[in-house]
Amino acid sequence: MNSLEVRGLRKRYGAQEVVCGVDLDVAPGECFGLLGPNGAGKTTTLRLCLGLADPDAGEIRLLGNEVPARAREARARVGVVPQFDNLDPDFSVAENLTVYGRYFGLKDRDIAPRIPQLLEFAGLAGRAGSKIQTLSGGMKRRLTLARALVNDPQLLFMDEPTTGLDPQARHLIWERLRRLTQEGRTLILTTHFMEEAERLCGRVAIMDHGRIIAQGTPRELIARHIESQVVEVHGPGVEAWIADAKMLSLRTELAGETVFCYADNVEPVIANLPSYPDLVYLHRPANLEDLFLKLTGRDLRD
Amino acid sequence: MTNTRLYALPSPSLRFVAVWRRHFLVWRKLAIPSILGNLADPLIMLFGLGYGLGAVLGDVGGGSYFAFLAAGFMASTTMYAATFESLFSAYSRMHVQRTWEAIVNAPMTLEDVLAGEWAWAASKALAAGVCMLAIISAAGFASFPHALLAIPVVVLIGLAFAALGLSVNALASGYDFFSYYMTLFLTPMMMLSGVFFPVERLPAPILALAQAMPLYHGVELVRPLLGGTIPGNALLHLAVLAAYALAGFYLATVLTRRRLLQ
């Protein structure tokens, strides 16, 4: 049985349908990434899966429970790391965990022995008595992760778990999330960091305008939808060079002042570039971000 | 959400106690300033007006003006305690700190959260009412054992105004929104509910308006109890307060569902 099964999920706000027929399957122990630009419907999909909003149509089974009918039972075995910090500012680090455990019906005496382990996991050992205001952004995020583990959940939902963190803090979170997958927990995260998805997720779904537009392993998706190599070129006179680029590569894109040349063999492009000494170029393998931009476009989403 | 779910009767679980305990733990850290802050204002008014104005007025309602005013303030202070908690504090937990959002990610429902807020605001009203009673009895204006019966009345006043406050909270767009409710509803109601002067002098239509409001019934219960007698029409007054509490909580549930569960 899958940890999460979603069929034909729809949700409308006023005139706008923000989730338009989403199907998802997440297997136990999988790390699954839901990717999409701002406003794609990722957070709404998570809220629907948790039973925090009622769908207009569709079926959801979370850990074998019908949602929203049995959402409370489902959430008892789920942890949530929300997009916005909502730690209790009036409490210490340890009190945040104790009070949150009570919402799961846990007794204080059962939570107390878990607190040192949870803080150890979160890299907050010795900070049990600290005030929330004294924690850095990364520490708050890790404490939120520890709080989501207070009920020893089988499945974790994480809404943009590393947004706003510096690289050190982000890498530490990634390492912890890998550890959680190794422990056999199911992870479902939304992100718009493609690098994050590529590193962590066994499988990803790309969502845009309320629909899943591609689904698979990151490698599969790149292989299926996009050429394997990219050359990014910018510099004075790049507009004049575009004609050459179009002849030499399978596909080109102009974004602002930069030309992106996609091809499985980019040797001809690179061989051509020395005759334009003002141009600067970067050759790299195609990644999930290229795929993402190809599928969702380069327009800004606010 | 479907209309059936939106308008369904609230069915909170006992898990609401965890929400109450959260609020209690926060309050314990700030208890002394919180109690002083809640009581300083009514006490200054009570002693100032009670003794100052009382000296000019002589007896009011068959006793000293201080005793008259003390009973009124006991009711209105509990009203304000429940109101502040269910407006400003609840709004900061709902909107600013996103505490409610964190709670409903656990196996808790919005109704558990609201029931916890409701019970907590009534607890704050109880604490304020008990403090007022202690001060009034120290001043020699409470007659026991009847005065002890004012304590459950104060809880009921708290539940009624907490339920109304939570309904207003569900409609609020910011803290400023609450000043409309306080100045356009609570302040005029306090003037007409027999807190400061006997309502018998009011013109009939205004008296009828006052009698439709919850505070009037709270005052009508508290004043005789502090004076050592059982209030007339006690069951009616209790029923009106209970109706405000229950209907108010239902309204708060529907409005909060509409705001947060869509």
XYZ file of C-alpha atoms in Angstrom:
564
model
C 0.000 0.000 0.000
C 1.290 3.448 -0.871
C 1.913 5.977 1.877
C 0.028 8.601 -0.081
C -2.442 8.110 -2.911
C -4.141 11.037 -4.561
C -6.648 10.705 -7.396
C -8.290 13.467 -9.399
C -7.727 16.109 -6.730
C -9.363 19.470 -7.412
C -9.596 22.671 -5.422
C -11.116 25.967 -6.432
C -10.804 29.365 -4.739
C -13.455 31.655 -6.107
C -13.177 31.689 -9.875
C -9.694 30.220 -9.912
C -9.008 26.501 -9.821
C -5.640 26.139 -8.061
C -5.475 22.330 -8.075
C -6.841 20.879 -11.306
C -6.917 17.106 -11.272
C -3.759 15.977 -9.468
C -2.790 12.288 -9.198
C 0.080 11.252 -6.945
C 1.480 8.018 -5.549
C 4.210 8.008 -2.951
C 5.627 4.642 -1.874
C 6.721 3.936 1.712
C 10.299 4.981 2.373
C 10.461 7.198 -0.678
C 11.676 10.787 -0.746
C 9.293 12.528 -3.099
C 9.654 16.099 -4.331
C 6.796 18.292 -5.472
C 8.359 21.028 -7.574
C 6.807 24.064 -9.100
C 7.012 27.844 -9.361
C 5.286 30.085 -6.822
C 1.536 29.756 -7.078
C 1.673 26.376 -8.824
C -0.588 24.805 -6.176
C 2.048 22.905 -4.152
C 1.119 24.235 -0.728
C -2.597 23.849 -1.419
C -1.971 20.236 -2.430
C -0.162 19.610 0.864
C -2.966 21.247 2.859
C -5.503 19.060 1.098
C -3.442 15.931 1.786
C -3.327 16.811 5.487
C -7.077 17.394 5.610
C -6.677 21.091 6.445
C -8.897 22.105 3.558
C -11.667 20.182 1.813
C -11.154 19.262 -1.834
C -13.863 20.048 -4.379
C -13.283 16.659 -5.994
C -10.925 13.728 -5.789
C -9.748 11.110 -3.329
C -6.875 11.143 -0.864
C -5.527 8.234 1.169
C -2.804 9.127 3.632
C -1.223 6.153 5.421
C -4.354 4.145 4.634
C -6.770 6.765 5.958
C -9.376 8.546 3.887
C -8.740 12.282 4.013
C -10.451 14.509 5.080
C -12.810 12.047 6.833
C -10.038 10.397 8.878
C -7.452 13.153 8.675
C -6.975 13.259 12.436
C -5.989 9.568 12.536
C -3.675 10.075 9.569
C -1.989 13.125 11.093
C -1.238 11.178 14.277
C 1.470 9.335 12.290
C 2.611 12.296 10.196
C 5.071 15.111 10.875
C 4.826 18.530 9.244
C 7.520 21.140 8.652
C 5.568 24.203 7.510
C 6.834 26.830 5.126
C 6.694 29.621 7.716
C 8.253 29.423 11.126
C 5.575 28.885 13.758
C 7.605 27.877 16.789
C 6.227 29.194 20.048
C 8.234 32.360 20.778
C 7.259 32.348 24.456
C 8.784 28.924 25.084
C 12.259 27.496 25.379
C 13.529 24.938 22.870
C 12.562 21.988 25.092
C 9.157 23.463 25.987
C 8.371 23.775 22.299
C 8.856 20.021 21.933
C 6.949 19.105 25.107
C 3.954 21.274 24.306
C 3.847 20.019 20.721
C 3.991 16.404 21.875
C 0.886 17.001 23.982
C -1.079 17.799 20.835
C -0.444 14.176 19.841
C -1.814 12.976 23.163
C 1.692 12.136 24.413
C 2.373 12.244 28.139
C 5.095 14.585 29.389
C 6.956 11.619 30.897
C 7.042 9.936 27.462
C 8.200 13.079 25.676
C 10.925 13.996 28.189
C 13.296 11.097 27.363
C 12.947 11.808 23.630
C 13.935 15.462 23.884
C 17.726 14.913 24.147
C 17.644 12.595 21.098
C 15.575 15.046 19.109
C 17.881 17.932 19.993
C 20.913 15.820 19.174
C 19.392 15.051 15.779
C 18.669 18.725 15.200
C 22.217 19.751 16.152
C 20.794 21.622 19.147
C 22.246 19.495 21.940
C 22.734 21.652 25.017
C 20.242 24.274 23.808
C 17.210 22.779 25.591
C 16.772 25.863 27.769
C 17.469 28.457 25.065
C 14.876 31.059 24.145
C 13.569 30.841 20.597
C 14.571 34.458 19.896
C 18.236 33.548 20.463
C 18.247 30.892 17.706
C 19.479 31.555 14.168
C 17.254 30.902 11.161
C 18.944 27.557 10.552
C 18.546 26.505 14.170
C 14.855 27.406 14.141
C 14.391 25.352 11.009
C 16.135 22.372 12.603
C 14.036 22.751 15.736
C 10.917 22.773 13.560
C 12.172 19.529 12.014
C 12.780 18.048 15.483
C 9.284 19.158 16.516
C 7.832 17.356 13.479
C 9.542 14.172 14.720
C 8.161 14.337 18.262
C 5.518 11.690 17.462
C 8.029 9.430 15.637
C 6.095 9.823 12.359
C 6.086 7.389 9.447
C 5.751 10.197 6.952
C 6.943 13.795 6.882
C 5.543 16.667 4.857
C 7.991 19.504 4.363
C 6.988 22.731 2.684
C 10.155 24.372 1.346
C 12.357 23.066 4.162
C 15.463 25.086 3.313
C 14.090 28.359 1.956
C 16.009 31.292 3.402
C 18.890 29.234 4.823
C 22.580 29.743 4.137
C 24.502 26.914 2.400
C 25.891 25.475 5.645
C 22.465 25.308 7.230
C 20.977 23.895 4.049
C 23.555 21.121 3.797
C 22.973 20.159 7.407
C 19.217 19.874 6.782
C 19.855 17.769 3.666
C 22.087 15.428 5.627
C 19.387 15.019 8.294
C 16.685 14.382 5.714
C 18.829 11.641 4.161
C 19.151 10.094 7.579
C 15.373 10.126 7.970
C 14.971 8.324 4.637
C 17.560 5.749 5.723
C 15.450 5.153 8.822
C 12.653 4.142 6.457
C 10.462 7.205 6.802
C 8.580 8.587 3.840
C 9.425 12.185 2.946
C 7.310 14.482 0.816
C 8.776 17.908 0.224
C 7.930 20.885 -1.872
C 10.743 23.041 -3.130
C 11.745 25.336 -5.896
C 15.416 24.587 -5.395
C 16.104 22.119 -8.151
C 19.451 21.291 -6.657
C 17.710 20.242 -3.478
C 15.299 18.022 -5.354
C 18.071 16.459 -7.420
C 20.118 15.640 -4.346
C 17.386 14.361 -2.087
C 14.473 13.053 -4.062
C 14.216 9.612 -5.580
C 11.262 10.837 -7.556
C 9.845 14.253 -8.356
C 6.668 15.664 -9.828
C 6.685 19.029 -11.535
C 3.568 21.042 -10.949
C 2.399 24.143 -12.746
C -0.957 25.937 -12.883
C -2.450 23.258 -10.624
C -1.428 20.305 -12.795
C 1.333 17.708 -12.630
C 3.144 18.209 -15.914
C 5.953 15.647 -15.472
C 6.776 12.905 -13.007
C 9.705 10.501 -12.562
C 13.255 10.212 -11.230
C 15.286 13.385 -11.809
C 17.587 11.552 -14.285
C 14.686 10.016 -16.162
C 12.993 13.357 -16.508
C 16.123 15.087 -17.744
C 16.767 12.294 -20.237
C 13.178 12.283 -21.433
C 12.581 15.993 -21.797
C 15.860 17.718 -22.370
C 19.217 17.531 -24.154
C 22.069 16.348 -21.963
C 24.462 19.318 -22.310
C 24.115 23.076 -21.919
C 26.313 25.976 -22.933
C 25.404 29.330 -21.411
C 26.794 32.270 -23.360
C 26.687 35.969 -22.534
C 28.671 39.121 -23.284
C 28.657 42.052 -25.719
C 27.482 41.054 -29.184
C 25.665 37.949 -28.021
C 22.628 38.899 -30.126
C 24.725 38.669 -33.283
C 25.894 35.229 -32.262
C 22.393 33.771 -31.866
C 22.180 32.884 -35.568
C 25.308 30.700 -35.204
C 23.947 29.185 -32.023
C 20.717 28.157 -33.706
C 22.583 26.290 -36.406
C 24.939 24.519 -34.033
C 22.643 23.340 -31.255
C 19.353 21.467 -31.061
C 17.585 24.170 -29.118
C 18.441 27.683 -27.970
C 16.791 29.983 -25.502
C 17.438 33.667 -24.956
C 16.847 34.808 -21.392
C 17.739 38.453 -20.887
C 21.328 38.790 -22.112
C 22.172 35.091 -21.910
C 21.829 32.470 -24.641
C 21.270 28.877 -23.498
C 22.318 26.275 -26.089
C 21.014 22.765 -25.505
C 22.407 19.732 -27.358
C 23.655 16.220 -26.688
C 26.883 17.169 -28.441
C 27.920 20.751 -27.797
C 31.425 20.459 -29.333
C 30.402 22.466 -32.435
C 29.120 25.302 -30.234
C 32.299 25.404 -28.179
C 34.456 25.200 -31.314
C 32.624 28.192 -32.760
C 32.975 30.422 -29.706
C 36.699 31.440 -30.015
C 35.795 33.536 -33.078
C 33.740 35.749 -30.703
C 36.366 36.751 -28.122
C 34.020 39.076 -26.207
C 31.630 36.266 -25.300
C 31.897 34.411 -22.001
C 30.619 30.864 -21.811
C 29.896 28.099 -19.303
C 29.567 24.455 -20.352
C 27.739 22.120 -17.960
C 25.510 19.047 -17.966
C 21.782 19.756 -18.107
C 20.060 19.624 -14.740
C 16.602 19.614 -13.275
C 16.500 23.383 -13.357
C 16.872 23.405 -17.151
C 14.060 20.910 -17.385
C 11.970 22.918 -14.951
C 12.461 26.123 -16.927
C 11.713 24.328 -20.175
C 8.450 22.959 -18.820
C 7.260 25.954 -16.786
C 8.759 28.774 -18.856
C 10.998 31.651 -17.856
C 8.293 34.149 -16.979
C 8.367 35.535 -13.455
C 5.757 34.169 -11.060
C 4.862 36.470 -8.217
C -15.784 23.235 2.199
C -19.326 22.041 1.738
C -22.120 23.880 3.518
C -22.936 20.811 5.606
C -19.389 20.791 6.959
C -19.257 24.566 7.315
C -22.429 24.749 9.400
C -22.015 21.469 11.304
C -22.235 21.736 15.092
C -18.793 21.955 16.690
C -17.580 18.663 18.142
C -14.270 19.370 19.852
C -12.351 16.517 21.500
C -10.784 16.469 24.944
C -7.474 17.242 23.221
C -8.504 20.883 23.639
C -6.984 20.596 27.111
C -3.530 20.551 25.458
C -4.304 23.961 23.943
C -5.470 25.284 27.318
C -2.269 23.986 28.907
C -0.170 25.729 26.254
C -1.804 29.053 27.050
C -1.479 28.422 30.778
C 2.251 27.737 30.417
C 2.742 31.023 28.563
C 0.654 32.891 31.138
C 2.609 31.389 34.038
C 5.721 33.099 32.717
C 3.995 36.494 32.668
C 1.406 36.017 35.413
C 2.183 38.915 37.741
C 2.333 41.690 35.113
C -0.712 40.151 33.411
C -2.815 40.225 36.601
C -1.685 43.730 37.509
C -2.360 44.963 33.993
C -5.860 43.508 33.981
C -6.850 44.764 37.404
C -5.119 48.122 37.742
C -7.584 49.958 35.525
C -10.862 48.729 37.108
C -9.430 49.133 40.607
C -8.386 52.735 40.037
C -11.827 53.445 38.598
C -13.575 51.593 41.403
C -11.785 53.319 44.239
C -11.786 56.697 42.532
C -15.416 56.718 41.472
C -16.659 54.565 44.334
C -15.315 56.781 47.078
C -15.186 60.073 45.208
C -18.537 59.990 43.456
C -20.020 57.873 46.244
C -19.447 60.721 48.718
C -21.561 63.021 46.524
C -24.253 60.508 45.603
C -25.009 58.912 48.928
C -26.869 55.608 48.701
C -27.569 54.058 45.324
C -29.809 51.040 44.797
C -30.332 50.603 48.517
C -26.656 50.560 49.553
C -23.427 52.514 49.255
C -22.351 53.594 45.783
C -19.050 51.782 46.299
C -20.878 48.485 46.817
C -23.065 49.189 43.784
C -20.115 49.986 41.573
C -17.995 47.116 42.914
C -20.551 44.564 41.760
C -20.799 46.206 38.345
C -17.047 46.273 37.955
C -16.704 42.652 38.963
C -18.949 41.749 36.010
C -17.386 44.190 33.539
C -13.807 43.303 34.505
C -14.445 39.632 33.738
C -16.060 40.698 30.481
C -12.950 42.637 29.505
C -10.588 39.850 30.615
C -12.367 37.334 28.366
C -12.616 39.878 25.561
C -8.939 40.835 25.495
C -7.896 37.199 25.507
C -10.268 36.187 22.728
C -9.484 39.222 20.573
C -5.887 40.399 20.803
C -4.248 37.279 22.217
C -6.211 34.867 20.055
C -5.514 36.966 16.965
C -1.804 36.948 17.621
C -1.886 33.160 18.023
C -4.066 32.693 14.961
C -2.475 35.155 12.585
C 0.782 36.669 13.805
C 2.533 33.717 15.452
C 0.718 31.047 13.410
C 0.334 28.986 16.558
C -3.034 27.613 15.447
C -1.496 26.506 12.178
C 1.174 24.555 14.067
C -1.460 22.945 16.290
C -3.715 21.750 13.477
C -0.765 20.076 11.776
C -0.861 17.701 14.746
C -3.901 15.433 15.179
C -5.930 18.389 16.431
C -8.901 20.036 14.767
C -9.739 23.680 14.478
C -12.593 22.970 16.906
C -10.127 21.675 19.505
C -8.154 24.899 19.075
C -11.274 27.048 19.440
C -12.507 25.106 22.459
C -9.076 25.558 24.041
C -9.187 29.308 23.354
C -12.730 29.519 24.699
C -11.929 27.659 27.901
C -8.733 29.639 28.335
C -10.391 33.041 27.920
C -13.036 31.984 30.431
C -10.231 30.942 32.803
C -8.705 34.399 32.508
C -12.152 35.841 33.276
C -12.368 33.560 36.298
C -8.976 34.705 37.545
C -9.935 38.355 37.104
C -13.293 37.780 38.801
C -11.727 36.009 41.784
C -9.170 38.807 42.210
C -11.954 41.396 42.092
C -13.966 39.426 44.647
C -10.962 39.226 46.957
C -10.449 42.986 46.771
C -14.151 43.764 47.184
C -14.396 41.492 50.199
C -11.241 43.014 51.689
C -12.940 46.401 51.316
C -15.857 44.898 53.219
C -18.463 44.868 50.444
C -18.969 41.144 49.861
C -21.332 39.108 51.935
C -20.467 35.428 52.230
C -21.385 32.662 51.490
C -23.629 34.107 48.742
C -20.742 36.055 47.238
C -19.035 32.767 46.389
C -21.877 32.013 43.970
C -20.697 34.993 41.942
C -17.668 32.904 40.916
C -19.546 30.496 38.612
C -21.462 33.496 37.254
C -18.171 35.116 36.340
C -17.167 31.952 34.430
C -20.397 32.124 32.484
C -19.837 35.819 31.674
C -16.349 34.811 30.532
C -17.675 32.059 28.259
C -20.266 34.415 26.734
C -17.788 37.199 25.945
C -15.027 34.815 24.891
C -17.404 33.275 22.358
C -18.362 36.701 21.018
C -14.701 37.723 20.972
C -13.681 34.620 19.013
C -16.415 35.396 16.472
C -15.063 38.924 16.041
C -11.541 37.512 15.846
C -12.571 35.298 12.941
C -13.624 38.406 11.006
C -10.645 40.583 11.951
C -8.305 41.997 9.349
C -5.905 43.361 11.992
C -5.705 44.530 15.585
C -7.376 47.837 14.646
C -10.540 45.956 13.785
C -11.069 45.204 17.475
C -11.385 48.847 18.458
C -14.689 48.999 16.548
C -16.067 46.129 18.573
C -14.823 47.605 21.829
C -15.939 51.202 21.280
C -19.131 50.540 19.333
C -20.377 47.538 21.261
C -18.705 46.922 24.619
C -18.443 50.518 25.877
C -22.091 51.490 25.159
C -23.233 48.164 26.553
C -21.277 48.797 29.735
C -22.983 52.192 30.088
C -26.447 50.643 29.749
C -26.007 47.456 31.747
C -26.244 48.828 35.252
C -22.525 48.917 35.952
C -22.372 52.635 36.823
C -25.981 53.511 37.622
C -29.295 51.724 38.168
C -30.989 50.887 34.876
C -34.500 51.545 36.183
C -34.082 55.187 35.168
C -33.458 54.295 31.532
C -36.255 54.904 28.968
C -38.108 51.672 28.217
C -36.746 51.045 24.675
C -33.164 51.538 25.878
C -33.762 49.301 28.862
C -35.107 46.638 26.499
C -31.947 46.987 24.408
C -29.789 46.624 27.516
C -31.749 43.544 28.535
C -30.999 41.931 25.197
C -27.261 42.198 25.950
C -25.316 39.683 28.008
C -23.594 42.054 30.447
C -26.890 43.279 31.928
C -27.693 39.733 33.016
C -24.246 39.250 34.485
C -24.625 42.411 36.572
C -28.149 41.430 37.660
C -26.711 38.180 39.015
C -23.485 39.423 40.593
C -24.891 42.430 42.467
C -27.445 40.627 44.681
C -25.012 37.772 45.276
C -22.343 40.158 46.588
C -25.041 41.788 48.741
C -25.991 38.413 50.212
C -29.264 37.603 48.465
C -30.313 35.230 45.702
C -31.035 37.246 42.530
C -34.577 37.522 41.202
C -35.123 35.790 37.842
C -31.811 34.022 38.361
C -32.640 31.235 35.920
C -33.581 33.677 33.196
C -30.320 35.615 33.608
C -28.308 32.394 33.607
C -30.159 31.170 30.513
C -29.426 34.365 28.565
C -25.723 34.183 29.416
C -25.612 30.481 28.506
C -27.398 31.175 25.235
C -24.855 33.867 24.338
C -22.038 31.492 25.238
C -23.331 28.540 23.203
C -24.667 30.451 20.209
C -21.523 32.594 20.251
C -19.273 29.556 20.203
C -21.223 28.075 17.327
C -20.911 31.354 15.432
C -17.194 31.528 16.200
C -16.744 27.977 14.910
C -18.534 28.650 11.634
C -16.746 31.953 11.035
C -13.345 30.498 11.861
C -13.935 27.488 9.612
C -14.864 29.891 6.830
C -11.692 31.883 7.423
C -9.179 29.059 7.810
C -10.476 25.803 6.337
C -11.367 26.919 2.853
